[in-house]
Short mmCIF file of C-alpha atoms and ligand atoms in Angstrom, two decimals:
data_model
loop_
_atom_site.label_atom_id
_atom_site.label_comp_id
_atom_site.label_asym_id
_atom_site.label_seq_id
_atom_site.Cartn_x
_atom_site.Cartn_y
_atom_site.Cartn_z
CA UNK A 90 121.06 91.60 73.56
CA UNK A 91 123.99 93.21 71.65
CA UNK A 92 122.04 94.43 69.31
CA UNK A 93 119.52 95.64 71.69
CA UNK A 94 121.85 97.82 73.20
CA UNK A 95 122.87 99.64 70.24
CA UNK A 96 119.50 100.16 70.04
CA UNK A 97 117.53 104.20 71.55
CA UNK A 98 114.98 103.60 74.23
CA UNK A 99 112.22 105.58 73.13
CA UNK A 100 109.51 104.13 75.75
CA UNK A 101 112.11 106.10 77.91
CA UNK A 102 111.29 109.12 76.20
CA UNK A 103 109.60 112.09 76.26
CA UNK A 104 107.92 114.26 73.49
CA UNK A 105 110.95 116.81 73.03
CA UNK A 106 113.62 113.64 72.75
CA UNK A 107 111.09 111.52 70.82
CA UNK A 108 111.25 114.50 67.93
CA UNK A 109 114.67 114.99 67.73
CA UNK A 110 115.39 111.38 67.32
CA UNK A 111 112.65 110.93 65.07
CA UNK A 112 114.40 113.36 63.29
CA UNK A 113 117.69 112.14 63.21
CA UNK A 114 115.94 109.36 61.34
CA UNK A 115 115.37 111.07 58.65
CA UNK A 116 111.75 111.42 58.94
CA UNK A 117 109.70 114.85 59.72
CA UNK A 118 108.41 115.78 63.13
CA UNK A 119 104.58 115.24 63.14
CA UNK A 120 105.39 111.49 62.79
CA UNK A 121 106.99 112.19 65.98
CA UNK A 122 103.86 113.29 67.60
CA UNK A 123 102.03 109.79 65.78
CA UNK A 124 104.50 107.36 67.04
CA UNK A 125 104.09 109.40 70.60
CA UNK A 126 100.26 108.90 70.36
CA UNK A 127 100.74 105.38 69.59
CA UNK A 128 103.12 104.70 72.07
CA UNK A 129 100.95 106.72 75.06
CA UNK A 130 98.34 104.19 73.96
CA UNK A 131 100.26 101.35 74.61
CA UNK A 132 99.81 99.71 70.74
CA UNK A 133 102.37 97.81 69.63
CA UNK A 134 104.65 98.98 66.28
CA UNK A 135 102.94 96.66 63.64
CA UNK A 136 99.26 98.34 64.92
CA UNK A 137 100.59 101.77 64.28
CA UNK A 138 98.21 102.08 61.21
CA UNK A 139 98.87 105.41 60.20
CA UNK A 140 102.55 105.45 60.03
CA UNK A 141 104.23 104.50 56.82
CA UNK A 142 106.26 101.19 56.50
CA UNK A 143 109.28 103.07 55.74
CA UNK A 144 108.94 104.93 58.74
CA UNK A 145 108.70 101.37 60.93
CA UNK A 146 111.45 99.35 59.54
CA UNK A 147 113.13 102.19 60.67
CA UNK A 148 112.30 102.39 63.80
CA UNK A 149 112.96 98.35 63.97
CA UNK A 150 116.15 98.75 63.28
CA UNK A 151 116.87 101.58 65.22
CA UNK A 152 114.78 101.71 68.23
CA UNK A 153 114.36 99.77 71.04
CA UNK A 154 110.16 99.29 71.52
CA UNK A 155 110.63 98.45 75.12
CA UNK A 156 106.59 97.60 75.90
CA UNK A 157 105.79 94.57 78.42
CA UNK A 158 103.69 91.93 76.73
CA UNK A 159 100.80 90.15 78.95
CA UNK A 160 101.87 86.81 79.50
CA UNK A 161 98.71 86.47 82.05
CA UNK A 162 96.08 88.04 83.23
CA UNK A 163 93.67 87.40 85.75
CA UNK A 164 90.34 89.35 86.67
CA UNK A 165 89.15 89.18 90.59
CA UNK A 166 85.24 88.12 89.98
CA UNK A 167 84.96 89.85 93.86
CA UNK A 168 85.99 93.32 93.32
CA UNK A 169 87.16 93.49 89.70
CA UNK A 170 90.80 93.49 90.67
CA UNK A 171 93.67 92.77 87.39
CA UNK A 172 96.54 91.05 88.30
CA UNK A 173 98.61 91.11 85.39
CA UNK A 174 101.97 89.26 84.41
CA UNK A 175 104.13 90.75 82.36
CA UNK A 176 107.34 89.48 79.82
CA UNK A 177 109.75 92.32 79.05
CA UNK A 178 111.94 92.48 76.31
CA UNK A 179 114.37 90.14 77.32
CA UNK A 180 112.19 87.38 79.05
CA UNK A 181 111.94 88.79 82.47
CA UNK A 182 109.08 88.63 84.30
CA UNK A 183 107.16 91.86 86.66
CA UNK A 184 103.58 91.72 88.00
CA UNK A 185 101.56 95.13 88.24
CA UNK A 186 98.10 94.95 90.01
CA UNK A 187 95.04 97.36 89.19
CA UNK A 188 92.74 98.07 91.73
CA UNK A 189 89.16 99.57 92.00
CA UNK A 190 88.63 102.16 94.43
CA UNK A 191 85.35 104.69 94.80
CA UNK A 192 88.24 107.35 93.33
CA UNK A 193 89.40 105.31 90.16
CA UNK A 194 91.39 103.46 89.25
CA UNK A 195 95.08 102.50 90.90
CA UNK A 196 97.94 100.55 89.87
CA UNK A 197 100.89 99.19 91.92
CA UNK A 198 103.84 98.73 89.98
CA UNK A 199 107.43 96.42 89.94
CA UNK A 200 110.50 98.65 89.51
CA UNK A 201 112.60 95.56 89.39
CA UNK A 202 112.51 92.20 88.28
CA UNK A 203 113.60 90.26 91.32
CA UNK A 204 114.92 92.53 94.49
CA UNK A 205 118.05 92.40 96.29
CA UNK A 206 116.80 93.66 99.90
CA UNK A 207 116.38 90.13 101.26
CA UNK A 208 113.76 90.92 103.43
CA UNK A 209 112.40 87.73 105.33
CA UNK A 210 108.58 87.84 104.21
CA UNK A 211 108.75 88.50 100.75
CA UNK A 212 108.84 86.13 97.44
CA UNK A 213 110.15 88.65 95.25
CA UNK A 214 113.60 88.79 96.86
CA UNK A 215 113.60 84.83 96.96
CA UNK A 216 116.39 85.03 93.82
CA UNK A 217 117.50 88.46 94.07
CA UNK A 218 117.60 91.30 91.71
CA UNK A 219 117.73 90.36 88.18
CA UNK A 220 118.23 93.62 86.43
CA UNK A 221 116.89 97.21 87.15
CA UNK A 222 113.93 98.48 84.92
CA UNK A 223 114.22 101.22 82.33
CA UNK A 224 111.88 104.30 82.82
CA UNK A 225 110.06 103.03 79.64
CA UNK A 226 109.43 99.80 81.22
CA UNK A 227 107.80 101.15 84.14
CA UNK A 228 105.56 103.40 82.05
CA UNK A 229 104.73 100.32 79.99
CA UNK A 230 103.27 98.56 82.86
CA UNK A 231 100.71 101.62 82.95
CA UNK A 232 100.44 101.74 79.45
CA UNK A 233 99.24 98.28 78.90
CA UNK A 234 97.20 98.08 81.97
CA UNK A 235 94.98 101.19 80.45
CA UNK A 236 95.20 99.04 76.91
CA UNK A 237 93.99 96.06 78.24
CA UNK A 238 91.52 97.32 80.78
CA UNK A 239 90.10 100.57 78.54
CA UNK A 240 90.06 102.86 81.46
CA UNK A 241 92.33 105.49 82.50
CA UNK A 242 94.22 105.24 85.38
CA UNK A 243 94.21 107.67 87.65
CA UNK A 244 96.95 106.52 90.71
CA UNK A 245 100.15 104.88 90.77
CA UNK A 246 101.40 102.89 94.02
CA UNK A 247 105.48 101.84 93.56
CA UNK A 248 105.03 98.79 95.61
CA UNK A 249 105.30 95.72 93.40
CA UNK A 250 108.46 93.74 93.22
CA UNK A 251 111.33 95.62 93.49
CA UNK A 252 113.22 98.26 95.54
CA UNK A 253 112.11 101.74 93.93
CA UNK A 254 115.13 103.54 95.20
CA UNK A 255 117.36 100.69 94.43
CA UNK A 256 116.79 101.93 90.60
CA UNK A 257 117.15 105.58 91.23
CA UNK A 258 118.08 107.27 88.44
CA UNK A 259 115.34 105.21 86.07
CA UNK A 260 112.44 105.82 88.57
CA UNK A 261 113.35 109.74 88.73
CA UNK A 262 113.17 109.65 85.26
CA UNK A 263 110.19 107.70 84.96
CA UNK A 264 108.08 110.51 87.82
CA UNK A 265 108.92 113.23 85.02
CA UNK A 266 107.70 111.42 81.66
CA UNK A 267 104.14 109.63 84.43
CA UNK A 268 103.70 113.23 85.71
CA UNK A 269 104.63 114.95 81.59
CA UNK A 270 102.09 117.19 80.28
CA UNK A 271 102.61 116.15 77.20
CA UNK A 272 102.07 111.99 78.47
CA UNK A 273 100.17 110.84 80.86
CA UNK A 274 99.76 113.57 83.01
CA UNK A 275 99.09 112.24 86.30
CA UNK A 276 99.27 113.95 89.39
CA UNK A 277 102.43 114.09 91.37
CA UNK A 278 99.88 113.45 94.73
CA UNK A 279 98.55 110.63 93.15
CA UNK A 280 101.67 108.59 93.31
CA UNK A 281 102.71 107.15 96.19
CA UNK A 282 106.54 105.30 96.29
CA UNK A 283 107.43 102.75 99.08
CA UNK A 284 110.94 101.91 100.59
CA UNK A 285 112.02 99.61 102.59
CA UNK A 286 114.49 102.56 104.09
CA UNK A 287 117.23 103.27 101.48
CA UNK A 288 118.59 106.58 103.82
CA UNK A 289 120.93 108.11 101.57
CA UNK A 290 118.52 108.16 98.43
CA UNK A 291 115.44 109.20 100.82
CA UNK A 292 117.55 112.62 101.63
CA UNK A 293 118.10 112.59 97.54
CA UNK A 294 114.90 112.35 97.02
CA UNK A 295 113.61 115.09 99.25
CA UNK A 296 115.88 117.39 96.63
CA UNK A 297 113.71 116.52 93.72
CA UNK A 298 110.89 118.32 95.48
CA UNK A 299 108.14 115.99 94.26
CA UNK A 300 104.94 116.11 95.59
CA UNK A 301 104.46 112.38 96.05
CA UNK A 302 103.48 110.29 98.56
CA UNK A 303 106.59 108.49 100.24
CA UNK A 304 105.45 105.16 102.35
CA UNK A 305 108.32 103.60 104.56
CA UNK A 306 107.85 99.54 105.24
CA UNK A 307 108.73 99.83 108.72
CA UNK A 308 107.72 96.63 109.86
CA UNK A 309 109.39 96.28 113.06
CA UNK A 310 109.67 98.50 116.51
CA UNK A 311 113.03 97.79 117.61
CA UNK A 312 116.20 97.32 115.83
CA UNK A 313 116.72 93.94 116.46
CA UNK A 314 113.20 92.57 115.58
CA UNK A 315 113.96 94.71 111.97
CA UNK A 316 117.11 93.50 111.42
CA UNK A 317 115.93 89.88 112.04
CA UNK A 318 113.37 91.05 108.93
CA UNK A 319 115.00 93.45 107.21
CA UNK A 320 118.51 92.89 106.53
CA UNK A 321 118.43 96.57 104.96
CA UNK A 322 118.11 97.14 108.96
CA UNK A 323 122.18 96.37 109.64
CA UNK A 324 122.96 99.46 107.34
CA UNK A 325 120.42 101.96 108.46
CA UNK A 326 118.88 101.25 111.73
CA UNK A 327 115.52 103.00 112.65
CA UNK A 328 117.62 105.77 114.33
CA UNK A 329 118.81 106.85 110.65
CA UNK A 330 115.68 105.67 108.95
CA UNK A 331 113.01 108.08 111.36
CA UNK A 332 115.71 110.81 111.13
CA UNK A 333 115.86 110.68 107.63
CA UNK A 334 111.89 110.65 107.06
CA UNK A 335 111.52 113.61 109.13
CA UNK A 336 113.96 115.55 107.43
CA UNK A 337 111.75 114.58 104.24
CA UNK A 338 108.77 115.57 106.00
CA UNK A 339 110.83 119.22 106.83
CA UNK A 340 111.81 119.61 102.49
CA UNK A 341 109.03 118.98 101.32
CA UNK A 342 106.01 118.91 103.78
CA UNK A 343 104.94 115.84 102.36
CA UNK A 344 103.08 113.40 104.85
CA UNK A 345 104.96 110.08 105.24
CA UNK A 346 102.79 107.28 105.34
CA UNK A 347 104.18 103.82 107.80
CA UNK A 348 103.75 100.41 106.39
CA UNK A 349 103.67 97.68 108.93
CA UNK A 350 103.50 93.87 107.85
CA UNK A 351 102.21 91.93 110.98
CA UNK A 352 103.56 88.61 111.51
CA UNK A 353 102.40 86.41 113.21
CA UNK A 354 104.48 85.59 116.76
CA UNK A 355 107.01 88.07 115.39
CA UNK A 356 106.19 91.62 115.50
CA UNK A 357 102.09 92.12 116.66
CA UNK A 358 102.53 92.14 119.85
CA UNK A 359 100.52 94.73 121.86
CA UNK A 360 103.79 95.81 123.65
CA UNK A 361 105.13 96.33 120.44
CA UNK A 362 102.70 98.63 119.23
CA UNK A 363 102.92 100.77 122.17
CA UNK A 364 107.03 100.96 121.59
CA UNK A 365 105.81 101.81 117.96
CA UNK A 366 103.66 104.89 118.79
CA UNK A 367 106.31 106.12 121.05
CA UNK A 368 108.92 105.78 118.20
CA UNK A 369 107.10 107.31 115.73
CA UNK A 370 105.96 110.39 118.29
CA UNK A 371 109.89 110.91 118.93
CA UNK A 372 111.17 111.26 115.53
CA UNK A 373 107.71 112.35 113.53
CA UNK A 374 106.80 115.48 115.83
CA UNK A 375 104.91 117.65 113.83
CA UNK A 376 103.61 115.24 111.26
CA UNK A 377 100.18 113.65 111.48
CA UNK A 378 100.81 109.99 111.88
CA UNK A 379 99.25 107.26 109.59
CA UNK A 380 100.48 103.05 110.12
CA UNK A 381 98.68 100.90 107.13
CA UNK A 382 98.92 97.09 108.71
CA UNK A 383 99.36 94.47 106.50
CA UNK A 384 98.84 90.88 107.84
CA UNK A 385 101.74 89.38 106.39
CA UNK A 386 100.67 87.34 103.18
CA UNK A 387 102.66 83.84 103.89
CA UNK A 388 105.34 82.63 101.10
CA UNK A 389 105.93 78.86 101.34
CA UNK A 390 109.29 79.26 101.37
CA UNK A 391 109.82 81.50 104.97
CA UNK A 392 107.55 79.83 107.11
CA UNK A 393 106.19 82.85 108.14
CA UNK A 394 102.15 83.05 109.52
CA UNK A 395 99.54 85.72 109.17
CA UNK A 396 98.85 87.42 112.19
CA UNK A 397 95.23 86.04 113.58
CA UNK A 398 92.03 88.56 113.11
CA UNK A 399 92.15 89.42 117.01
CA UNK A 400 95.74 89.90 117.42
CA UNK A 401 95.74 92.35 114.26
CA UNK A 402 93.05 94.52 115.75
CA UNK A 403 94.33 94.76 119.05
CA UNK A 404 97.95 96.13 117.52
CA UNK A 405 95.28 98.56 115.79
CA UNK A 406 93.63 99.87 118.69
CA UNK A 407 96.46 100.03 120.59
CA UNK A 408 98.08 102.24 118.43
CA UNK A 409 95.11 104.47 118.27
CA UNK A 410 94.74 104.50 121.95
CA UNK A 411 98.44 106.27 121.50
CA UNK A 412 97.25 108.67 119.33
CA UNK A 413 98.33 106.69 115.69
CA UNK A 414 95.84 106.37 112.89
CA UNK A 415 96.07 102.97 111.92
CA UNK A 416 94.22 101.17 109.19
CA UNK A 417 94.07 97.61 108.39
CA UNK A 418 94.67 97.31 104.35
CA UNK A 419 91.75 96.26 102.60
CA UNK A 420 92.53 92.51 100.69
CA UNK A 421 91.49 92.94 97.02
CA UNK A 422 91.40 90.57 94.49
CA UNK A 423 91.13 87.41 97.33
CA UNK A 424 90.28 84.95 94.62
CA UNK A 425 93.35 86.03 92.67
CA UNK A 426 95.48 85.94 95.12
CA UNK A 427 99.22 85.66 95.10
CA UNK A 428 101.43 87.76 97.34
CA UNK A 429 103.34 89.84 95.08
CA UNK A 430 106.47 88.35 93.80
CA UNK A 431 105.36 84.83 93.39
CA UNK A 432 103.91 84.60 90.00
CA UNK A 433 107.29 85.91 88.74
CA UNK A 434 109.00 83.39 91.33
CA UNK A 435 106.95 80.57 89.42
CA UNK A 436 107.35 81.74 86.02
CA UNK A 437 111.27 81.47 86.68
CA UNK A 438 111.16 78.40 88.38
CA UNK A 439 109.72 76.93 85.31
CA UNK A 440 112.46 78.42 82.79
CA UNK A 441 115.14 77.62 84.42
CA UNK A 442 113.80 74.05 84.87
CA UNK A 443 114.32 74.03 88.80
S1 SF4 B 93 109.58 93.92 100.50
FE1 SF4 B 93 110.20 95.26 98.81
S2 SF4 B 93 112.31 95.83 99.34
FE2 SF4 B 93 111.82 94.05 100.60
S3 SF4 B 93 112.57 92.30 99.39
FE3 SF4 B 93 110.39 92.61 98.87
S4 SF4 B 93 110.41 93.89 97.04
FE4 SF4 B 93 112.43 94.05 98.01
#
């Protein structure tokens, strides 16, 4: 690890940096452009056939190559859905999904290995946050994905294991070098980023002035029911949560899209979607309002139970009898299935022996 920190980040990179470090190398610009080419390919070093040995070693030595390697991979025989495994650099593990949709392809990315946000229905908080990832390594994910699939991809979802906002500075950086000209070039409003209601970096992020998508895991319609969830809850409460989206929603007139996880017994009751509407009419005035249900996916561990088929559609029509577009997320990938989080969960189970 030593050595790896003495080491430049060049995943992390974009085409201007890449140069002049290439540079300081000792080796001329265009290879530059070749190692870039390489890299937005996702190809490992050794495969970079057209660079000269010379120029490699160097690199070895001096650079640090941060691209996840698939440890698995599995293929949905439904829908055609990738769930993918990865090992970074230094043994940790992160999951990205791909999905098929009529529009292209999407990929939901980790941002983290492990998350400290503790909230109650999720395996990927089971252990707690590991370490933050680099920019590089979230670009990687994509990278390899593409690689390993042979399709573009055309939309990014930051909802895989991890807090994005948690790891603020590295995801910032990583929405310049996804959204580059020079890189991968995808559009700003194809990216979508979830919290789970990080206040003071929501009113940061408003400053960037990017035109993505920002999704809010709500998951609860009164304080105490979210705080029994969502421990994030005892710092900012909906109050400063809802006034903090719609001050986003004022910046950058950006729609905020609502997550909701239905529980079963816990949150999908039909009173509770009725305090719901009225709580996001309150604080969302002038914003068309969109709640994506998710019936809670159960992890062993928390005891907690999907909501039934009946109870989840009568939280959705209640909602839309209060003027709420609600959708119930579509499940991809069912005969893949693992709610995100646990593959990593397992994989570090079985290193550290437990
Ligand atoms: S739901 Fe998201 S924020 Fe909450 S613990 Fe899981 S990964 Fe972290």
């Amino acid at each position: 690890m030593n050595e790896l920190r003495n080491k430049s980040d060049i995943l992390s990179m974009n085409l201007q940096e890449l140069t002049r470090f290439v540079e300081e190398l000792g080796f001329p610009k265009f290879r530059a452009k070749q190692l870039y080419g390489w890299m937005l390919k996702g190809i490992p070093l050794e495969q970079m056939n057209n660079l000269p040995a010379c120029f490699v070693e160097s690199l070895k030595s001096n650079a640090l190559y941060a691209l996840p390697a698939v440890e698995q991979k599995w293929v949905s025989s439904l829908d055609g859905t990738v769930k993918f495994l990865y090992r970074l650099h230094d043994g940790q593990f992160v999951e990205s999904v791909v999905m098929q949709y009529e529009h292209g392809l999407s990929i939901c990315i980790s941002s983290q290995a492990g998350c400290r946000m503790g909230c109650r229905f999720c395996a990927s908080t089971l252990h707690g946050k590991d370490r933050d990832l680099l920019p590089g390594e979230l670009l990687g994910q994509i990278l390899v994905a593409q690689r390993e699939i042979g399709k573009r991809i055309s939309s990014l979802v930051m909802m895989g294991i991890g807090e994005p906002l948690d790891n603020y500075d590295n995801v910032i950086r990583f929405l310049h070098l996804v959204t580059d000209k020079d890189g991968l070039n995808l559009g700003a409003r194809h990216i979508s980023l979830s919290t789970c209601g990080l206040v003071d970096k929501i009113y940061m992020l408003a400053k960037e002035q990017f035109q993505i998508t920002l999704s809010i895991s709500l998951h609860a319609y009164d304080d105490e029911k979210r705080s029994s969830i969502m421990p994030v809850n005892n710092k900012w409460n909906i109050d400063s949560l809802l006034r903090a989206c719609a001050s986003y929603f004022q910046t950058t007139g950006r729609r905020i899209s609502f997550e909701y996880t239905l529980i079963d017994g816990v949150n999908d009751d039909e009173e509770g979607a009725k305090k719901l509407a009225s709580l996001l009419h309150q604080y969302m005035k002038d914003m068309p309002l969109h709640v994506n249900l998710i019936p809670v996916n159960p992890v062993a561990e928390r005891g907690f139970d999907r909501s039934s088929k009946e109870r989840v559609e009568r939280f959705k029509q209640t909602l839309i009898r209060h003027g709420i577009n609600a959708t119930v997320r579509r499940k991809l990938g069912a005969d893949i299935d693992a709610s995100c989080g646990q593959l990593r969960h397992k994989k570090r189970e079985e290193r550290v022996g437990t």
